[in-house]
Short mmCIF file of C-alpha atoms and ligand atoms in Angstrom, two decimals:
data_model
loop_
_atom_site.label_atom_id
_atom_site.label_comp_id
_atom_site.label_asym_id
_atom_site.label_seq_id
_atom_site.Cartn_x
_atom_site.Cartn_y
_atom_site.Cartn_z
CA MET O 1 -101.91 45.79 -51.73
CA THR O 2 -104.61 43.24 -50.89
CA THR O 3 -104.57 39.69 -52.13
CA THR O 4 -106.41 36.62 -50.99
CA GLN O 5 -104.12 33.99 -49.51
CA PRO O 6 -104.62 30.84 -51.61
CA GLU O 7 -104.82 27.34 -50.20
CA ALA O 8 -101.60 25.98 -48.76
CA PHE O 9 -99.26 23.95 -50.95
CA THR O 10 -98.56 20.30 -50.25
CA VAL O 11 -95.77 18.05 -51.48
CA HIS O 12 -97.02 15.42 -53.92
CA ARG O 13 -95.22 12.14 -53.41
CA ALA O 14 -95.38 8.73 -55.00
CA GLU O 15 -96.68 5.91 -52.80
CA ASN O 16 -93.26 4.39 -52.88
CA ASN O 17 -91.22 7.54 -52.46
CA THR O 18 -87.90 6.19 -53.66
CA SER O 19 -86.09 6.52 -56.94
CA ASP O 20 -84.02 3.42 -57.47
CA VAL O 21 -81.37 4.17 -60.05
CA SER O 22 -78.85 1.70 -58.63
CA ALA O 23 -78.97 -0.47 -61.77
CA ILE O 24 -77.98 2.39 -64.08
CA LEU O 25 -75.47 4.28 -61.94
CA PRO O 26 -72.13 5.02 -63.63
CA PRO O 27 -68.91 3.63 -62.15
CA ALA O 28 -67.55 5.69 -59.25
CA GLY O 29 -64.13 6.81 -60.38
CA HIS O 30 -62.40 9.52 -62.33
CA PHE O 31 -62.64 9.19 -66.12
CA ILE O 32 -59.11 9.63 -67.43
CA ALA O 33 -57.75 8.73 -70.87
CA GLY O 34 -60.95 6.87 -71.73
CA THR O 35 -61.29 4.66 -68.63
CA PHE O 36 -62.58 4.89 -65.08
CA VAL O 37 -59.77 4.89 -62.55
CA PRO O 38 -59.71 5.11 -58.76
CA GLY O 39 -58.27 8.23 -57.15
CA ALA O 40 -54.47 8.46 -56.75
CA ALA O 41 -54.91 8.81 -52.97
CA SER O 42 -57.56 7.23 -50.79
CA THR O 43 -59.83 9.99 -49.52
CA ALA O 44 -63.22 9.85 -47.80
CA PRO O 45 -65.86 9.46 -50.55
CA ILE O 46 -68.46 12.16 -51.21
CA ASP O 47 -72.07 11.08 -50.70
CA VAL O 48 -74.55 12.00 -53.42
CA VAL O 49 -78.03 12.72 -52.03
CA ASN O 50 -81.47 12.71 -53.64
CA PRO O 51 -82.92 16.02 -52.38
CA ALA O 52 -86.53 14.84 -52.74
CA THR O 53 -86.02 11.81 -50.48
CA GLU O 54 -82.84 12.74 -48.57
CA GLU O 55 -81.48 9.27 -49.40
CA VAL O 56 -77.82 8.73 -50.28
CA ILE O 57 -77.98 7.27 -53.79
CA ALA O 58 -74.27 6.95 -54.59
CA SER O 59 -70.86 8.07 -53.52
CA VAL O 60 -68.00 9.36 -55.63
CA HIS O 61 -64.28 9.92 -55.17
CA ALA O 62 -63.03 13.12 -53.58
CA GLY O 63 -60.33 13.81 -56.15
CA THR O 64 -56.94 15.33 -55.40
CA ALA O 65 -54.44 17.49 -57.26
CA ALA O 66 -52.69 14.29 -58.40
CA ASP O 67 -55.90 13.13 -60.11
CA VAL O 68 -56.18 16.46 -61.93
CA ASP O 69 -52.53 16.18 -63.00
CA ALA O 70 -53.14 12.70 -64.45
CA ALA O 71 -56.23 13.95 -66.30
CA VAL O 72 -54.38 16.96 -67.69
CA ALA O 73 -51.54 14.74 -68.92
CA ALA O 74 -54.09 12.58 -70.77
CA ALA O 75 -55.76 15.70 -72.20
CA VAL O 76 -52.46 17.18 -73.39
CA SER O 77 -51.55 13.97 -75.19
CA ALA O 78 -55.02 13.54 -76.79
CA GLN O 79 -55.23 17.17 -77.87
CA ARG O 80 -52.18 16.84 -80.16
CA THR O 81 -54.12 14.51 -82.43
CA TRP O 82 -57.59 15.93 -81.86
CA GLY O 83 -56.45 19.50 -82.58
CA ASN O 84 -55.24 18.37 -86.02
CA THR O 85 -58.51 16.76 -87.08
CA THR O 86 -60.68 18.52 -89.64
CA PRO O 87 -63.92 20.25 -88.65
CA LYS O 88 -65.80 17.46 -90.41
CA GLU O 89 -64.08 14.78 -88.33
CA ARG O 90 -64.84 16.66 -85.15
CA ALA O 91 -68.44 17.23 -86.23
CA ASP O 92 -68.80 13.48 -86.79
CA VAL O 93 -67.72 12.85 -83.18
CA LEU O 94 -70.10 15.52 -81.81
CA ASN O 95 -73.00 14.07 -83.79
CA LEU O 96 -72.10 10.64 -82.46
CA ILE O 97 -72.16 12.02 -78.90
CA ALA O 98 -75.63 13.48 -79.55
CA ASN O 99 -76.85 10.14 -80.90
CA ILE O 100 -75.43 8.21 -77.93
CA ILE O 101 -77.12 10.57 -75.45
CA GLU O 102 -80.37 10.22 -77.36
CA ALA O 103 -80.11 6.44 -77.26
CA ASN O 104 -79.60 6.63 -73.48
CA ARG O 105 -82.17 9.38 -72.88
CA ALA O 106 -84.18 7.42 -70.30
CA ALA O 107 -81.10 6.69 -68.18
CA PHE O 108 -79.96 10.33 -68.27
CA GLU O 109 -83.41 11.55 -67.27
CA ALA O 110 -83.68 9.06 -64.41
CA ILE O 111 -80.21 9.83 -63.05
CA GLU O 112 -80.61 13.59 -63.32
CA SER O 113 -84.00 13.42 -61.67
CA ALA O 114 -82.74 11.24 -58.80
CA ASN O 115 -79.72 13.47 -58.21
CA THR O 116 -81.54 16.83 -58.36
CA GLY O 117 -85.22 16.05 -57.66
CA LYS O 118 -86.18 17.76 -60.92
CA PRO O 119 -89.67 17.11 -62.29
CA ALA O 120 -90.07 15.15 -65.54
CA ALA O 121 -90.66 18.22 -67.71
CA VAL O 122 -87.39 19.80 -66.56
CA VAL O 123 -85.19 16.73 -67.07
CA GLU O 124 -86.77 16.06 -70.45
CA ASP O 125 -86.00 19.60 -71.50
CA ASP O 126 -82.45 19.32 -70.09
CA VAL O 127 -81.69 16.19 -72.10
CA THR O 128 -83.32 17.53 -75.29
CA SER O 129 -81.30 20.74 -75.00
CA THR O 130 -78.12 18.75 -74.29
CA ILE O 131 -78.57 16.75 -77.50
CA ASP O 132 -79.31 19.90 -79.48
CA THR O 133 -76.20 21.60 -78.10
CA PHE O 134 -73.97 18.83 -79.49
CA ARG O 135 -75.80 18.86 -82.85
CA PHE O 136 -75.59 22.64 -83.13
CA MET O 137 -71.87 22.71 -82.32
CA ALA O 138 -71.23 19.88 -84.81
CA GLY O 139 -72.74 21.99 -87.59
CA ALA O 140 -71.41 25.32 -86.38
CA SER O 141 -67.80 24.13 -86.21
CA ARG O 142 -67.89 23.44 -89.96
CA THR O 143 -68.86 27.02 -90.73
CA LEU O 144 -65.91 28.55 -88.89
CA THR O 145 -63.60 30.79 -90.83
CA SER O 146 -61.08 33.40 -89.83
CA MET O 147 -60.72 36.88 -91.28
CA ALA O 148 -59.58 36.71 -94.90
CA GLY O 149 -55.87 37.28 -95.37
CA GLY O 150 -54.37 40.03 -97.48
CA ASP O 151 -51.26 42.00 -98.35
CA TYR O 152 -50.87 44.71 -95.68
CA ALA O 153 -47.12 45.26 -96.10
CA THR O 154 -45.37 45.35 -99.49
CA ASP O 155 -44.47 41.83 -100.68
CA HIS O 156 -45.92 40.28 -97.52
CA THR O 157 -49.10 38.22 -97.47
CA SER O 158 -50.91 37.71 -94.19
CA VAL O 159 -52.95 34.67 -93.32
CA ILE O 160 -55.03 34.51 -90.13
CA LEU O 161 -55.33 31.03 -88.65
CA ARG O 162 -57.88 29.97 -86.05
CA GLU O 163 -56.46 27.41 -83.63
CA PRO O 164 -57.67 25.54 -80.54
CA VAL O 165 -56.39 27.02 -77.26
CA GLY O 166 -55.22 23.58 -76.04
CA VAL O 167 -56.48 21.95 -72.83
CA VAL O 168 -59.49 23.58 -71.19
CA GLY O 169 -60.42 23.13 -67.51
CA VAL O 170 -64.17 23.12 -66.85
CA ILE O 171 -66.01 23.48 -63.54
CA THR O 172 -69.79 23.01 -63.56
CA PRO O 173 -72.64 23.77 -61.10
CA TRP O 174 -75.46 21.62 -59.69
CA ASN O 175 -78.54 23.29 -61.16
CA TYR O 176 -78.32 21.84 -64.70
CA PRO O 177 -75.53 19.27 -64.29
CA LEU O 178 -75.71 17.58 -67.71
CA LEU O 179 -76.76 20.63 -69.70
CA MET O 180 -74.10 22.93 -68.23
CA ALA O 181 -71.50 20.24 -68.97
CA ALA O 182 -72.78 20.05 -72.58
CA TRP O 183 -72.62 23.83 -72.98
CA LYS O 184 -68.88 23.55 -72.29
CA ILE O 185 -67.94 20.15 -73.76
CA ALA O 186 -69.57 20.71 -77.18
CA PRO O 187 -67.88 24.00 -78.19
CA ILE O 188 -64.58 23.06 -76.51
CA LEU O 189 -64.29 19.82 -78.50
CA ALA O 190 -65.72 21.44 -81.66
CA ALA O 191 -62.94 24.03 -81.57
CA GLY O 192 -60.29 21.27 -81.35
CA ASN O 193 -59.48 21.41 -77.64
CA SER O 194 -59.47 18.62 -75.08
CA LEU O 195 -60.80 19.11 -71.57
CA VAL O 196 -60.74 18.15 -67.91
CA LEU O 197 -64.14 18.64 -66.28
CA LYS O 198 -65.04 18.76 -62.60
CA PRO O 199 -68.78 18.39 -62.00
CA SER O 200 -70.39 19.82 -58.88
CA GLU O 201 -69.65 17.54 -55.91
CA GLN O 202 -73.41 17.53 -55.31
CA THR O 203 -74.44 16.37 -58.78
CA PRO O 204 -71.68 14.35 -60.47
CA LEU O 205 -73.78 11.41 -61.67
CA SER O 206 -75.05 12.50 -65.09
CA THR O 207 -71.58 13.70 -66.10
CA LEU O 208 -70.07 10.36 -65.05
CA LYS O 209 -72.88 8.60 -66.95
CA LEU O 210 -71.93 10.62 -70.03
CA ALA O 211 -68.32 9.46 -69.63
CA GLU O 212 -69.51 5.87 -69.24
CA VAL O 213 -71.60 5.84 -72.42
CA LEU O 214 -68.89 7.62 -74.42
CA ALA O 215 -66.02 5.40 -73.24
CA GLY O 216 -64.44 3.69 -76.23
CA ARG O 217 -66.70 5.58 -78.66
CA ILE O 218 -64.78 8.88 -78.81
CA PRO O 219 -60.99 9.39 -78.87
CA ASN O 220 -59.49 8.58 -75.46
CA GLY O 221 -58.36 11.58 -73.44
CA ILE O 222 -60.28 14.36 -75.22
CA LEU O 223 -62.85 14.36 -72.39
CA ASN O 224 -61.68 13.65 -68.83
CA VAL O 225 -63.78 13.91 -65.67
CA VAL O 226 -62.36 14.33 -62.15
CA THR O 227 -64.88 14.38 -59.30
CA GLY O 228 -64.33 16.22 -56.05
CA GLN O 229 -64.49 19.51 -54.22
CA GLY O 230 -63.94 22.99 -55.60
CA ARG O 231 -61.21 23.84 -53.11
CA THR O 232 -59.06 20.86 -54.18
CA VAL O 233 -59.95 19.68 -57.71
CA GLY O 234 -61.31 23.08 -58.85
CA GLN O 235 -58.32 24.84 -57.36
CA ARG O 236 -55.81 22.56 -59.14
CA ILE O 237 -57.65 23.01 -62.45
CA SER O 238 -57.43 26.79 -62.00
CA GLU O 239 -53.68 26.72 -61.34
CA HIS O 240 -52.44 23.87 -63.59
CA PRO O 241 -49.73 25.19 -65.93
CA ASP O 242 -50.82 22.98 -68.85
CA ILE O 243 -54.41 24.22 -68.81
CA ALA O 244 -54.76 27.15 -71.20
CA LEU O 245 -58.23 28.31 -70.20
CA VAL O 246 -60.55 27.63 -67.29
CA ALA O 247 -64.32 27.89 -67.75
CA LEU O 248 -66.57 27.97 -64.68
CA THR O 249 -70.33 28.14 -64.32
CA GLY O 250 -71.12 28.85 -60.71
CA SER O 251 -71.40 31.50 -58.05
CA VAL O 252 -69.65 34.87 -58.04
CA VAL O 253 -67.42 33.84 -55.12
CA SER O 254 -66.18 30.74 -56.96
CA GLY O 255 -65.64 32.81 -60.11
CA GLN O 256 -63.55 35.34 -58.22
CA SER O 257 -61.44 32.59 -56.68
CA VAL O 258 -60.87 30.87 -60.04
CA ALA O 259 -59.97 34.14 -61.78
CA GLU O 260 -57.55 35.07 -59.00
CA THR O 261 -55.79 31.72 -59.16
CA ALA O 262 -55.78 31.64 -62.96
CA ALA O 263 -54.14 35.07 -63.06
CA ARG O 264 -50.94 33.60 -61.61
CA SER O 265 -50.38 31.53 -64.77
CA VAL O 266 -52.02 34.16 -67.02
CA LYS O 267 -54.68 31.65 -67.98
CA ARG O 268 -57.71 32.69 -69.94
CA VAL O 269 -60.91 32.65 -67.87
CA HIS O 270 -64.52 32.16 -68.97
CA LEU O 271 -67.10 32.84 -66.25
CA GLU O 272 -70.87 32.29 -66.21
CA LEU O 273 -71.89 33.42 -62.74
CA GLY O 274 -75.03 34.38 -60.85
CA GLY O 275 -78.02 36.45 -61.85
CA LYS O 276 -81.01 38.31 -60.49
CA ALA O 277 -83.15 38.93 -63.55
CA PRO O 278 -85.50 41.92 -63.49
CA VAL O 279 -88.86 41.59 -65.24
CA VAL O 280 -89.96 45.09 -66.22
CA VAL O 281 -93.73 45.33 -66.80
CA PHE O 282 -94.98 48.52 -68.50
CA PRO O 283 -98.59 49.69 -68.16
CA ASP O 284 -99.49 48.77 -71.75
CA ALA O 285 -98.24 45.16 -71.37
CA ASP O 286 -100.44 42.09 -71.73
CA LEU O 287 -100.61 41.60 -67.95
CA ARG O 288 -101.95 38.06 -68.17
CA ALA O 289 -99.13 37.01 -70.49
CA ALA O 290 -96.59 38.69 -68.21
CA ALA O 291 -97.92 36.84 -65.15
CA ALA O 292 -97.96 33.53 -67.03
CA GLY O 293 -94.40 34.25 -68.20
CA VAL O 294 -93.23 34.75 -64.62
CA ARG O 295 -95.07 31.60 -63.49
CA ASN O 296 -92.96 29.64 -65.93
CA ALA O 297 -89.64 31.51 -65.96
CA GLY O 298 -89.56 32.40 -62.26
CA PHE O 299 -90.33 28.88 -61.08
CA TRP O 300 -88.73 26.62 -63.70
CA ASN O 301 -86.34 24.24 -61.92
CA ALA O 302 -87.81 25.60 -58.64
CA GLY O 303 -86.21 28.96 -59.39
CA GLN O 304 -82.73 27.43 -59.21
CA ASP O 305 -81.79 29.12 -62.45
CA CYS O 306 -79.34 31.95 -63.01
CA GLY O 307 -81.79 33.54 -65.48
CA ALA O 308 -84.91 33.04 -63.33
CA ALA O 309 -87.54 35.77 -63.65
CA CYS O 310 -87.28 36.52 -59.95
CA ARG O 311 -87.50 40.30 -59.60
CA VAL O 312 -90.60 41.99 -61.01
CA LEU O 313 -90.63 45.76 -61.49
CA VAL O 314 -94.17 46.71 -62.47
CA HIS O 315 -95.63 50.13 -63.22
CA GLU O 316 -97.60 51.35 -60.20
CA SER O 317 -100.76 51.94 -62.28
CA VAL O 318 -101.10 48.21 -63.11
CA ALA O 319 -99.34 46.69 -60.07
CA GLU O 320 -102.55 45.56 -58.39
CA GLU O 321 -103.97 43.83 -61.47
CA PHE O 322 -100.63 42.26 -62.40
CA THR O 323 -100.08 40.97 -58.85
CA ARG O 324 -103.56 39.49 -58.73
CA ASN O 325 -102.82 37.63 -61.98
CA LEU O 326 -99.43 36.50 -60.72
CA VAL O 327 -100.76 35.22 -57.40
CA SER O 328 -103.48 33.32 -59.19
CA GLU O 329 -100.93 31.79 -61.60
CA VAL O 330 -98.43 30.84 -58.89
CA SER O 331 -101.13 29.34 -56.65
CA THR O 332 -101.71 26.62 -59.23
CA LEU O 333 -98.10 25.36 -59.23
CA VAL O 334 -97.78 21.71 -58.24
CA VAL O 335 -94.97 20.87 -55.80
CA GLY O 336 -93.63 17.36 -55.45
CA ALA O 337 -91.13 14.58 -55.93
CA PRO O 338 -90.54 13.62 -59.57
CA GLU O 339 -92.02 10.14 -59.09
CA ALA O 340 -95.37 11.70 -58.08
CA GLY O 341 -96.23 12.20 -61.73
CA ASP O 342 -95.98 14.42 -64.77
CA ASP O 343 -98.10 17.16 -63.15
CA VAL O 344 -95.31 18.06 -60.74
CA GLU O 345 -93.75 21.41 -61.60
CA ILE O 346 -91.69 22.35 -58.54
CA GLY O 347 -89.05 20.05 -57.11
CA PRO O 348 -86.90 20.46 -54.00
CA MET O 349 -83.91 22.70 -53.30
CA ILE O 350 -80.70 20.89 -54.16
CA SER O 351 -79.38 20.35 -50.62
CA ARG O 352 -80.09 20.94 -46.96
CA PRO O 353 -77.65 23.91 -46.72
CA HIS O 354 -79.29 25.55 -49.75
CA PHE O 355 -82.76 24.83 -48.32
CA GLU O 356 -81.69 26.53 -45.07
CA ARG O 357 -80.36 29.53 -47.03
CA VAL O 358 -83.67 30.02 -48.87
CA LYS O 359 -85.63 29.62 -45.62
CA ALA O 360 -83.41 32.25 -43.94
CA ALA O 361 -84.01 34.70 -46.82
CA LEU O 362 -87.77 34.22 -46.43
CA SER O 363 -87.61 34.73 -42.65
CA GLU O 364 -85.64 37.93 -43.17
CA ALA O 365 -88.21 39.20 -45.67
CA ARG O 366 -91.00 38.40 -43.22
CA ALA O 367 -89.13 40.12 -40.39
CA ALA O 368 -88.71 43.18 -42.64
CA GLY O 369 -92.52 43.37 -42.85
CA LEU O 370 -92.83 42.35 -46.51
CA THR O 371 -96.08 40.73 -47.68
CA MET O 372 -96.11 37.04 -48.58
CA ALA O 373 -98.89 37.20 -51.17
CA VAL O 374 -98.54 33.48 -51.75
CA GLY O 375 -96.32 30.83 -50.12
CA GLY O 376 -93.41 32.00 -48.01
CA SER O 377 -92.53 28.87 -46.03
CA ALA O 378 -90.76 25.56 -46.20
CA LEU O 379 -92.95 22.46 -46.59
CA ASP O 380 -92.96 19.81 -43.89
CA GLY O 381 -91.77 16.26 -44.31
CA THR O 382 -88.95 14.59 -46.17
CA GLY O 383 -87.13 16.55 -48.87
CA TYR O 384 -86.03 20.13 -49.24
CA PHE O 385 -89.26 21.66 -50.53
CA ILE O 386 -90.14 25.37 -50.38
CA GLU O 387 -93.55 26.80 -51.25
CA PRO O 388 -93.76 28.78 -54.48
CA THR O 389 -93.63 32.33 -53.13
CA VAL O 390 -94.59 35.80 -54.31
CA ILE O 391 -93.50 38.69 -52.09
CA THR O 392 -95.16 42.07 -52.67
CA ASP O 393 -94.75 45.64 -51.41
CA VAL O 394 -90.99 45.26 -51.79
CA PRO O 395 -89.21 48.61 -51.38
CA ALA O 396 -86.24 49.66 -53.53
CA GLY O 397 -83.00 48.09 -52.31
CA ALA O 398 -84.63 45.34 -50.18
CA ALA O 399 -82.21 42.45 -49.58
CA ILE O 400 -84.64 39.86 -50.98
CA ALA O 401 -84.75 41.77 -54.29
CA THR O 402 -81.02 42.33 -54.65
CA HIS O 403 -79.41 39.04 -53.52
CA GLU O 404 -79.63 35.85 -55.54
CA ILE O 405 -82.06 33.58 -53.63
CA PHE O 406 -81.98 30.72 -56.18
CA GLY O 407 -85.32 29.30 -55.06
CA PRO O 408 -89.04 29.50 -55.96
CA VAL O 409 -89.32 33.11 -54.81
CA VAL O 410 -90.43 36.10 -56.89
CA THR O 411 -90.51 39.65 -55.55
CA VAL O 412 -92.67 42.51 -56.83
CA GLU O 413 -91.55 46.16 -56.74
CA THR O 414 -93.25 49.12 -58.43
CA PHE O 415 -91.97 52.07 -60.48
CA SER O 416 -93.57 55.26 -61.70
CA SER O 417 -91.57 56.31 -64.78
CA GLU O 418 -89.56 54.79 -67.63
CA GLU O 419 -86.35 56.35 -66.29
CA GLU O 420 -86.96 54.89 -62.85
CA ALA O 421 -87.66 51.45 -64.31
CA VAL O 422 -84.35 51.42 -66.19
CA ALA O 423 -82.34 52.82 -63.27
CA ARG O 424 -83.83 50.36 -60.77
CA ALA O 425 -83.40 47.36 -63.12
CA ASN O 426 -79.75 48.28 -63.64
CA GLU O 427 -79.17 48.79 -59.90
CA SER O 428 -77.89 45.25 -59.50
CA PRO O 429 -74.46 43.72 -59.11
CA TYR O 430 -75.56 41.16 -61.72
CA GLY O 431 -75.99 41.58 -65.48
CA LEU O 432 -77.03 38.22 -66.86
CA SER O 433 -80.59 38.57 -68.16
CA ALA O 434 -83.73 40.70 -67.97
CA SER O 435 -87.12 40.95 -69.63
CA VAL O 436 -89.35 43.79 -70.72
CA TRP O 437 -93.10 43.44 -71.14
CA THR O 438 -94.79 45.98 -73.40
CA ARG O 439 -96.88 46.21 -76.57
CA ASP O 440 -95.24 49.50 -77.56
CA SER O 441 -92.81 48.83 -80.40
CA SER O 442 -90.71 51.86 -79.54
CA LEU O 443 -90.28 50.78 -75.88
CA SER O 444 -89.48 47.24 -77.00
CA LEU O 445 -86.26 48.49 -78.56
CA ARG O 446 -85.51 51.57 -76.46
CA ILE O 447 -85.57 49.81 -73.09
CA PRO O 448 -83.43 46.74 -73.99
CA LYS O 449 -80.76 49.09 -75.34
CA GLN O 450 -80.54 50.78 -71.93
CA LEU O 451 -80.48 47.59 -69.86
CA ASP O 452 -77.09 46.33 -68.70
CA PHE O 453 -77.74 42.60 -69.18
CA GLY O 454 -76.28 40.02 -71.57
CA THR O 455 -79.74 38.82 -72.65
CA VAL O 456 -82.89 40.94 -72.76
CA TRP O 457 -86.16 39.34 -73.77
CA VAL O 458 -89.22 41.31 -74.87
CA ASN O 459 -92.56 39.71 -73.97
CA ALA O 460 -90.75 36.47 -73.08
CA HIS O 461 -88.32 35.21 -70.44
CA LEU O 462 -85.89 32.29 -70.28
CA VAL O 463 -86.29 31.29 -73.93
CA LEU O 464 -82.92 29.96 -75.11
CA ALA O 465 -81.61 28.67 -78.44
CA CYS O 466 -78.22 27.23 -79.36
CA GLU O 467 -77.75 29.77 -82.17
CA VAL O 468 -77.71 32.78 -79.83
CA PRO O 469 -75.20 33.61 -77.10
CA TRP O 470 -75.73 33.27 -73.36
CA GLY O 471 -73.60 35.11 -70.85
CA GLY O 472 -73.47 38.10 -68.57
CA PHE O 473 -72.09 41.52 -67.83
CA LYS O 474 -70.84 42.90 -64.50
CA GLY O 475 -70.93 40.39 -61.60
CA SER O 476 -72.47 37.74 -63.85
CA GLY O 477 -69.10 37.20 -65.48
CA TYR O 478 -67.73 37.24 -69.01
CA GLY O 479 -67.41 34.79 -71.86
CA ARG O 480 -70.28 33.39 -73.87
CA ASP O 481 -71.89 29.96 -73.90
CA LEU O 482 -73.74 28.68 -76.99
CA SER O 483 -73.60 30.19 -80.51
CA LEU O 484 -70.56 30.92 -82.66
CA TYR O 485 -69.34 33.25 -79.89
CA ALA O 486 -68.58 30.24 -77.67
CA LEU O 487 -66.47 28.77 -80.46
CA ASP O 488 -64.59 32.07 -80.62
CA ASP O 489 -64.00 31.96 -76.85
CA TYR O 490 -62.42 28.50 -77.13
CA SER O 491 -60.21 29.40 -80.12
CA ARG O 492 -57.17 31.57 -80.58
CA THR O 493 -56.08 33.47 -83.68
CA LYS O 494 -52.61 33.37 -85.15
CA HIS O 495 -51.18 35.69 -87.76
CA VAL O 496 -48.80 34.12 -90.28
CA MET O 497 -47.03 36.64 -92.56
CA ILE O 498 -45.21 35.39 -95.64
CA ASN O 499 -42.52 37.50 -97.32
CA HIS O 500 -42.71 36.65 -101.03
CA GLY O 501 -40.56 39.52 -102.32
CA ALA O 502 -37.75 38.76 -104.72
P1 NAD J 1 -70.73 27.08 -56.79
O1 NAD J 1 -69.95 28.28 -57.21
O2 NAD J 1 -70.87 26.77 -55.39
O3 NAD J 1 -70.12 25.78 -57.47
C1 NAD J 1 -69.91 25.71 -58.88
C2 NAD J 1 -68.71 24.83 -59.12
O4 NAD J 1 -67.54 25.52 -58.69
C3 NAD J 1 -68.75 23.50 -58.36
O5 NAD J 1 -68.26 22.48 -59.19
C4 NAD J 1 -67.80 23.78 -57.19
O6 NAD J 1 -67.22 22.62 -56.68
C5 NAD J 1 -66.78 24.67 -57.84
N1 NAD J 1 -66.02 25.53 -56.94
C6 NAD J 1 -66.45 26.08 -55.77
N2 NAD J 1 -65.44 26.81 -55.23
C7 NAD J 1 -64.38 26.73 -56.07
C8 NAD J 1 -63.06 27.26 -56.04
N3 NAD J 1 -62.64 28.03 -55.05
N4 NAD J 1 -62.25 26.98 -57.08
C9 NAD J 1 -62.67 26.21 -58.09
N5 NAD J 1 -63.89 25.65 -58.17
C10 NAD J 1 -64.76 25.92 -57.16
O7 NAD J 1 -72.11 27.24 -57.54
P2 NAD J 1 -73.34 26.23 -57.44
O8 NAD J 1 -73.93 26.48 -56.10
O9 NAD J 1 -72.97 24.88 -57.88
O10 NAD J 1 -74.30 26.81 -58.59
C11 NAD J 1 -75.15 27.86 -58.39
C12 NAD J 1 -74.52 29.14 -58.94
O11 NAD J 1 -74.22 28.96 -60.31
C13 NAD J 1 -75.50 30.28 -58.87
O12 NAD J 1 -74.85 31.45 -58.44
C14 NAD J 1 -75.96 30.42 -60.31
O13 NAD J 1 -76.44 31.68 -60.64
C15 NAD J 1 -74.74 30.05 -61.08
N6 NAD J 1 -75.09 29.60 -62.43
C16 NAD J 1 -74.83 30.45 -63.48
C17 NAD J 1 -75.17 30.08 -64.78
C18 NAD J 1 -74.89 31.00 -65.93
O14 NAD J 1 -75.06 30.58 -67.08
N7 NAD J 1 -74.47 32.23 -65.71
C19 NAD J 1 -75.76 28.85 -65.01
C20 NAD J 1 -76.01 28.01 -63.93
C21 NAD J 1 -75.66 28.40 -62.64
#
């Protein structure tokens, strides 16, 4: 396939390439029972780095098992009262949380941007979606019912109660730190549980900021935050006997470790893990719309998205035209630090190790003889920037098209029949999301039904709404975020049977 190599990308930077958030940083401490406290043991702090500038912008405590234990004790005590509140009372608190975040929107955007290097459009969307998540869960919790009761044994009436599960442990990733926290906190509180949350050690600041602005405004102890590493704080959350359920958004390896540990106390587990979303383009598709869709959904948040449109499977008869459109779309992406302006679309990789991982995947693809139709390299200078990349002529089973790269890299493979498209799309250890591009109404239903993914879009990709569930199959985990299904996941049902015979 022949494509013209576009002009090289450069990193747009502000003249003064720093992001000073020191005046609005949250306190460094664990948030337990409504206040910030130092760690129980003195451990070396964890530096928090701005990946666009490589500056250390804060440091937080490396929590220990004792800190988790203190947070769980606070959560157990708070849950007794919180679990007995009415849905309306809980909805009032969730709406208050939404209003407080909205009132502090600028601070959340600045902190998230400084901690992740995300462009303005991405942090704005993150905060808007965070607010909407709390508002949706406030309303949704008031609609909850359980199955109607009835008489199923003579003289016995059954009533089905829906109850909170108790204390939930939450472990969040670095790619959407505030939003992924909101996807857990909102339904967990709405269903009457309390929680102990460990943010990613790389991106704890927006979660700590949330704790700071909520301190004294919501019941103490319903939301506790312990910062630190997965192998200590995450491990203790997974094993703590008073935690009824542990919910993790993160990589497959972390999910496996959490599930293994949780099994010892027969804890419920809720896992939102990795993804490698196929984008299946049929010959009758609007090829321009499909290319524009991949430009957005493959490169949003620099591709550091579990649902990223990163693996195109296009029918061989239109592969050349589609690829030309895609290369032309991707060539116009603007890379840079968030302070460089609102035009910036692609920020840095989150950390140096992740940057090195993406670079290694690109080198391997190059060594395997694959074509870099656009991009393909790291960008020089400060910050962990990678060029937006489209790799073509990718054969079935190539490593770059089967492993999660989690960067601004889209691969293009071809197929020759409907059966092959479905089989190849499903040939993945992941099952989080996929998209199908076609104008044929029959294909638009037939293909999604055959795809083994928790979300399948038709003529769209990465469009989310709070009303509909998000979650995967296979290696992408189990459990659902968003929607009434999340409230189900964080509730338990109890059968009460009353003998009213004489
Ligand atoms: P990660 O698994 O490295 O870390 C996620 C969290 O788990 C962090 O807080 C980390 O400290 C903790 N952790 C790590 N090892 C642990 C252990 N053994 N026990 C307990 N906790 C542990 O993932 P990441 O690099 O932060 O995030 C990227 C990954 O998250 C990608 O694979 C991505 O696909 C996935 N992700 C999935 C979704 C989804 O909705 N399915 C959303 C966002 C991110």
